[in-house]
Amino acid sequence: MTIDDQLLANAPNFRDLGGRATSDGARVRRGMVYRSDSLAWLDESDLATLERIGLRQVMDLRADVERAKHADRLPDGVEYTTLDVNPKPAGGTRGTGEGADRHFAGDLASVLAEPELAREVLSDGGGERFMHNVNRVLVTSDAARAGYAELLTRVATGPTAAVFHCSAGKDRTGWAAALILSLLGVPWATIVSDYLVSNLRMDNIQRWIYAKSDENGIDRTLVDPILGVRRRYLQTAFAEVERVHGTVEEYVRDGLKLDPEIIDALRARLLEWP
């Protein structure tokens, strides 16, 4: 079994964060932390797989509306925590520029449900702007900082095996995975490679977005930039870290307000040496 083998039939982006080598010769332990897309569609075989790998903790990064529509299916006894990293916009959500950018990943369904709004948000390169803004907001918004701080704490000190996930498992989940791997000392090229694997696991979300687009008369080319991940989207997130805080370590200390002991515990738990 390779690092990126598909483990769950109905959550194609569920995969082990372990197996990656670090710059100083260690390796991220396998079977400890997983990343995923929605766990709402799991069948009995998928649930049996989660029991087999010893899943004990789930961290759900989705917004309230996503969870209400599609609740996770989990084995009995799994500790379940909601960590809504979606920003809470002040005022309305309509409009151009920053107003349109308030539509975050979890609110995409409401954008696609209104053809006029979708064209306003996504036309003229708006899809790429949307995704770049998503990645900046994941670094800077109060909700995201609180959610990712708790996620790192839970990964470092909570029960394992653990999984964190959103709906597609690519943006909110992608930033969490990239952050953890960066803190563990995994090289940039490997972090990007892990991030881009999501593009091979987007069949479910692609069908859903295209169906919504067709239903509402929205040109599919407008939504293509939000269907997957691109290296430059992740670069935007790390550039925002550098702009606001300087380094990832300073972002964790000053932005997420985490004690160094948490990161020490994260590294002690997840790294193994040959």
CSV table of C-alpha atoms in Angstrom, one decimal:
chain,number,residue,atom,x,y,z
A,1,MET,CA,0.0,0.0,0.0
A,2,THR,CA,1.4,3.4,-1.0
A,3,ILE,CA,1.0,6.6,1.0
A,4,ASP,CA,-1.8,7.9,-1.2
A,5,ASP,CA,-3.8,4.7,-1.8
A,6,GLN,CA,-7.6,5.4,-1.5
A,7,LEU,CA,-8.8,3.8,1.7
A,8,LEU,CA,-12.5,4.7,1.7
A,9,ALA,CA,-14.7,4.2,-1.3
A,10,ASN,CA,-17.1,7.0,-0.5
A,11,ALA,CA,-14.5,9.5,0.8
A,12,PRO,CA,-12.0,9.5,-2.0
A,13,ASN,CA,-9.8,12.2,-0.5
A,14,PHE,CA,-9.3,10.3,2.8
A,15,ARG,CA,-5.6,9.6,3.2
A,16,ASP,CA,-2.8,9.1,5.6
A,17,LEU,CA,-0.7,12.2,6.4
A,18,GLY,CA,2.2,9.9,7.4
A,19,GLY,CA,5.0,8.4,5.4
A,20,ARG,CA,6.6,11.7,4.4
A,21,ALA,CA,10.3,12.2,5.0
A,22,THR,CA,11.5,15.3,6.8
A,23,SER,CA,14.6,17.4,5.9
A,24,ASP,CA,16.6,16.1,8.8
A,25,GLY,CA,16.0,12.4,8.2
A,26,ALA,CA,13.0,11.6,10.3
A,27,ARG,CA,9.7,10.3,8.9
A,28,VAL,CA,6.1,11.2,9.7
A,29,ARG,CA,4.5,8.2,11.5
A,30,ARG,CA,1.8,6.4,9.6
A,31,GLY,CA,-1.6,5.5,11.0
A,32,MET,CA,-1.7,8.5,13.4
A,33,VAL,CA,-3.4,11.4,11.5
A,34,TYR,CA,-5.5,11.3,8.3
A,35,ARG,CA,-7.0,14.1,6.2
A,36,SER,CA,-10.2,13.7,4.3
A,37,ASP,CA,-13.2,15.1,2.4
A,38,SER,CA,-16.7,14.7,3.8
A,39,LEU,CA,-17.5,11.6,5.9
A,40,ALA,CA,-21.2,11.9,5.3
A,41,TRP,CA,-21.5,9.3,2.5
A,42,LEU,CA,-19.7,6.3,4.1
A,43,ASP,CA,-21.1,2.9,3.7
A,44,GLU,CA,-20.7,-0.1,6.1
A,45,SER,CA,-17.5,-1.2,4.4
A,46,ASP,CA,-16.0,2.3,4.9
A,47,LEU,CA,-17.1,2.3,8.5
A,48,ALA,CA,-15.4,-1.1,9.0
A,49,THR,CA,-12.2,0.4,7.5
A,50,LEU,CA,-12.3,3.2,10.0
A,51,GLU,CA,-12.7,0.7,12.8
A,52,ARG,CA,-9.8,-1.4,11.4
A,53,ILE,CA,-7.4,1.6,11.4
A,54,GLY,CA,-8.4,2.4,15.0
A,55,LEU,CA,-10.0,5.8,14.3
A,56,ARG,CA,-10.7,7.6,17.6
A,57,GLN,CA,-11.0,11.3,16.8
A,58,VAL,CA,-12.7,13.4,14.1
A,59,MET,CA,-12.2,17.1,13.6
A,60,ASP,CA,-14.8,18.6,11.3
A,61,LEU,CA,-13.8,21.9,9.7
A,62,ARG,CA,-17.1,22.6,7.9
A,63,ALA,CA,-19.5,25.4,8.5
A,64,ASP,CA,-22.8,24.9,10.4
A,65,VAL,CA,-24.8,24.7,7.1
A,66,GLU,CA,-22.6,22.0,5.7
A,67,ARG,CA,-22.8,19.8,8.8
A,68,ALA,CA,-26.6,20.3,9.0
A,69,LYS,CA,-27.1,19.2,5.4
A,70,HIS,CA,-24.7,16.3,5.5
A,71,ALA,CA,-23.8,14.9,8.9
A,72,ASP,CA,-20.7,12.6,9.2
A,73,ARG,CA,-21.2,8.9,9.5
A,74,LEU,CA,-18.8,7.5,12.1
A,75,PRO,CA,-18.1,4.3,14.0
A,76,ASP,CA,-19.4,4.2,17.5
A,77,GLY,CA,-17.2,5.7,20.2
A,78,VAL,CA,-15.3,8.1,18.0
A,79,GLU,CA,-14.7,11.5,19.6
A,80,TYR,CA,-16.2,14.2,17.3
A,81,THR,CA,-15.4,17.9,17.4
A,82,THR,CA,-16.5,20.7,15.2
A,83,LEU,CA,-13.9,23.3,14.4
A,84,ASP,CA,-15.6,25.8,12.1
A,85,VAL,CA,-12.8,27.7,10.4
A,86,ASN,CA,-15.1,29.7,8.1
A,87,PRO,CA,-15.0,33.4,8.7
A,88,LYS,CA,-18.2,35.1,10.0
A,89,PRO,CA,-18.7,38.1,7.6
A,90,ALA,CA,-20.1,41.3,9.0
A,91,GLY,CA,-23.1,42.5,7.1
A,92,GLY,CA,-24.3,41.2,3.8
A,93,THR,CA,-22.5,39.0,1.3
A,94,ARG,CA,-23.5,40.5,-2.0
A,95,GLY,CA,-21.4,42.8,-4.0
A,96,THR,CA,-18.1,43.0,-5.9
A,97,GLY,CA,-14.5,43.0,-4.7
A,98,GLU,CA,-14.2,42.3,-1.0
A,99,GLY,CA,-18.0,41.9,-0.6
A,100,ALA,CA,-18.0,39.0,-3.2
A,101,ASP,CA,-14.9,37.5,-1.6
A,102,ARG,CA,-16.8,37.0,1.6
A,103,HIS,CA,-18.3,33.9,0.1
A,104,PHE,CA,-16.0,31.3,1.6
A,105,ALA,CA,-15.5,27.6,0.7
A,106,GLY,CA,-18.3,26.5,2.9
A,107,ASP,CA,-20.7,29.0,1.4
A,108,LEU,CA,-20.1,28.0,-2.2
A,109,ALA,CA,-23.5,26.3,-2.5
A,110,SER,CA,-25.2,29.6,-1.9
A,111,VAL,CA,-23.1,31.3,-4.6
A,112,LEU,CA,-24.0,28.6,-7.2
A,113,ALA,CA,-27.6,28.8,-6.2
A,114,GLU,CA,-27.8,32.4,-7.5
A,115,PRO,CA,-26.7,32.6,-11.1
A,116,GLU,CA,-26.4,36.4,-11.1
A,117,LEU,CA,-24.2,36.3,-8.0
A,118,ALA,CA,-22.2,33.4,-9.3
A,119,ARG,CA,-21.3,35.3,-12.5
A,120,GLU,CA,-20.5,38.4,-10.4
A,121,VAL,CA,-18.2,36.5,-8.1
A,122,LEU,CA,-16.6,34.1,-10.6
A,123,SER,CA,-16.3,36.0,-13.9
A,124,ASP,CA,-13.2,37.8,-15.2
A,125,GLY,CA,-10.8,35.7,-13.2
A,126,GLY,CA,-13.0,35.8,-10.2
A,127,GLY,CA,-12.7,32.0,-9.5
A,128,GLU,CA,-8.9,32.4,-9.0
A,129,ARG,CA,-9.4,35.5,-6.9
A,130,PHE,CA,-11.9,33.6,-4.8
A,131,MET,CA,-9.4,30.8,-4.2
A,132,HIS,CA,-6.5,33.1,-3.4
A,133,ASN,CA,-8.7,35.0,-0.9
A,134,VAL,CA,-9.8,31.7,0.7
A,135,ASN,CA,-6.2,30.9,1.3
A,136,ARG,CA,-5.4,34.3,2.8
A,137,VAL,CA,-8.5,34.1,5.0
A,138,LEU,CA,-7.5,30.7,6.3
A,139,VAL,CA,-4.4,32.3,7.7
A,140,THR,CA,-5.8,35.6,9.1
A,141,SER,CA,-9.4,35.3,10.1
A,142,ASP,CA,-10.3,34.9,13.8
A,143,ALA,CA,-12.4,31.8,13.2
A,144,ALA,CA,-9.6,30.1,11.2
A,145,ARG,CA,-6.9,31.0,13.8
A,146,ALA,CA,-9.0,29.6,16.6
A,147,GLY,CA,-10.0,26.5,14.7
A,148,TYR,CA,-6.4,25.7,13.6
A,149,ALA,CA,-5.0,26.3,17.0
A,150,GLU,CA,-7.4,23.8,18.5
A,151,LEU,CA,-6.7,21.4,15.6
A,152,LEU,CA,-3.0,21.4,16.2
A,153,THR,CA,-3.6,21.0,20.0
A,154,ARG,CA,-5.9,18.0,19.4
A,155,VAL,CA,-3.5,16.4,16.9
A,156,ALA,CA,-0.7,16.8,19.4
A,157,THR,CA,-2.5,15.7,22.5
A,158,GLY,CA,-5.8,14.1,21.7
A,159,PRO,CA,-6.7,10.5,20.9
A,160,THR,CA,-5.3,8.8,17.8
A,161,ALA,CA,-5.8,7.7,15.1
A,162,ALA,CA,-7.4,11.1,14.2
A,163,VAL,CA,-8.8,12.7,11.0
A,164,PHE,CA,-9.5,16.3,10.1
A,165,HIS,CA,-11.8,17.1,7.2
A,166,CYS,CA,-14.0,19.6,5.4
A,167,SER,CA,-16.3,19.0,2.4
A,168,ALA,CA,-13.9,18.5,-0.5
A,169,GLY,CA,-10.8,17.9,1.7
A,170,LYS,CA,-8.7,20.3,-0.4
A,171,ASP,CA,-8.7,23.9,1.0
A,172,ARG,CA,-9.5,24.1,4.7
A,173,THR,CA,-8.1,20.6,5.1
A,174,GLY,CA,-5.3,21.3,2.7
A,175,TRP,CA,-4.1,24.2,4.8
A,176,ALA,CA,-4.2,22.1,8.0
A,177,ALA,CA,-2.2,19.4,6.4
A,178,ALA,CA,0.4,21.8,4.9
A,179,LEU,CA,0.8,23.5,8.3
A,180,ILE,CA,1.3,20.2,10.1
A,181,LEU,CA,3.8,19.0,7.6
A,182,SER,CA,5.7,22.3,7.6
A,183,LEU,CA,6.0,22.2,11.4
A,184,LEU,CA,7.3,18.7,11.2
A,185,GLY,CA,10.1,19.7,8.9
A,186,VAL,CA,8.8,18.1,5.7
A,187,PRO,CA,10.4,19.8,2.6
A,188,TRP,CA,8.3,22.3,0.6
A,189,ALA,CA,8.3,20.1,-2.5
A,190,THR,CA,6.7,17.2,-0.6
A,191,ILE,CA,4.2,19.5,1.1
A,192,VAL,CA,3.1,20.7,-2.4
A,193,SER,CA,3.0,17.2,-3.7
A,194,ASP,CA,0.7,16.1,-0.9
A,195,TYR,CA,-1.5,19.2,-1.5
A,196,LEU,CA,-1.9,18.4,-5.2
A,197,VAL,CA,-3.0,14.8,-4.6
A,198,SER,CA,-6.4,16.3,-4.0
A,199,ASN,CA,-6.7,17.0,-7.7
A,200,LEU,CA,-6.9,13.2,-8.3
A,201,ARG,CA,-9.7,12.8,-5.7
A,202,MET,CA,-12.2,15.4,-6.9
A,203,ASP,CA,-14.7,13.3,-8.8
A,204,ASN,CA,-17.4,13.7,-6.2
A,205,ILE,CA,-17.1,17.5,-5.8
A,206,GLN,CA,-16.7,18.0,-9.5
A,207,ARG,CA,-19.9,16.2,-10.3
A,208,TRP,CA,-21.7,18.2,-7.6
A,209,ILE,CA,-20.4,21.6,-8.7
A,210,TYR,CA,-21.0,20.9,-12.4
A,211,ALA,CA,-24.5,19.7,-11.6
A,212,LYS,CA,-25.2,22.8,-9.6
A,213,SER,CA,-23.7,25.0,-12.4
A,214,ASP,CA,-25.8,23.3,-15.1
A,215,GLU,CA,-28.9,23.5,-13.1
A,216,ASN,CA,-28.5,27.2,-12.7
A,217,GLY,CA,-27.2,28.0,-16.2
A,218,ILE,CA,-23.7,28.9,-15.0
A,219,ASP,CA,-20.8,28.4,-17.5
A,220,ARG,CA,-18.7,25.5,-16.3
A,221,THR,CA,-15.5,27.3,-17.2
A,222,LEU,CA,-16.3,29.9,-14.5
A,223,VAL,CA,-16.1,27.2,-11.8
A,224,ASP,CA,-13.1,25.3,-13.1
A,225,PRO,CA,-10.6,27.4,-10.9
A,226,ILE,CA,-12.5,26.3,-7.7
A,227,LEU,CA,-12.7,22.6,-8.6
A,228,GLY,CA,-9.3,21.6,-7.4
A,229,VAL,CA,-6.1,23.0,-5.9
A,230,ARG,CA,-3.2,24.8,-7.6
A,231,ARG,CA,0.3,25.3,-6.3
A,232,ARG,CA,-0.1,29.0,-6.3
A,233,TYR,CA,-3.1,28.8,-4.0
A,234,LEU,CA,-1.0,27.2,-1.3
A,235,GLN,CA,1.8,29.7,-2.0
A,236,THR,CA,-0.7,32.5,-1.3
A,237,ALA,CA,-1.4,31.0,2.1
A,238,PHE,CA,2.3,30.8,3.0
A,239,ALA,CA,2.9,34.3,1.6
A,240,GLU,CA,0.2,35.6,3.9
A,241,VAL,CA,2.0,33.9,6.8
A,242,GLU,CA,5.2,35.6,5.9
A,243,ARG,CA,3.5,39.0,5.3
A,244,VAL,CA,1.7,39.0,8.6
A,245,HIS,CA,4.0,37.0,10.9
A,246,GLY,CA,7.3,36.3,9.2
A,247,THR,CA,7.7,32.6,9.7
A,248,VAL,CA,5.4,29.6,10.3
A,249,GLU,CA,6.7,29.3,13.8
A,250,GLU,CA,5.8,32.9,14.5
A,251,TYR,CA,2.4,32.4,13.0
A,252,VAL,CA,1.8,29.5,15.3
A,253,ARG,CA,3.1,31.4,18.3
A,254,ASP,CA,1.6,34.9,17.7
A,255,GLY,CA,-1.3,34.1,15.3
A,256,LEU,CA,-2.6,30.9,16.8
A,257,LYS,CA,-1.4,31.7,20.3
A,258,LEU,CA,0.0,28.2,20.9
A,259,ASP,CA,2.6,27.4,23.5
A,260,PRO,CA,5.9,25.9,22.2
A,261,GLU,CA,5.1,22.8,24.2
A,262,ILE,CA,2.2,21.9,21.9
A,263,ILE,CA,4.5,21.9,18.9
A,264,ASP,CA,7.1,19.9,20.8
A,265,ALA,CA,4.3,17.4,21.6
A,266,LEU,CA,3.2,17.3,18.0
A,267,ARG,CA,6.7,16.5,16.8
A,268,ALA,CA,7.3,14.0,19.5
A,269,ARG,CA,4.1,12.2,18.6
A,270,LEU,CA,4.3,12.2,14.8
A,271,LEU,CA,8.0,11.9,14.0
A,272,GLU,CA,9.9,8.7,14.0
A,273,TRP,CA,13.6,8.1,13.4
A,274,PRO,CA,15.3,5.3,11.4
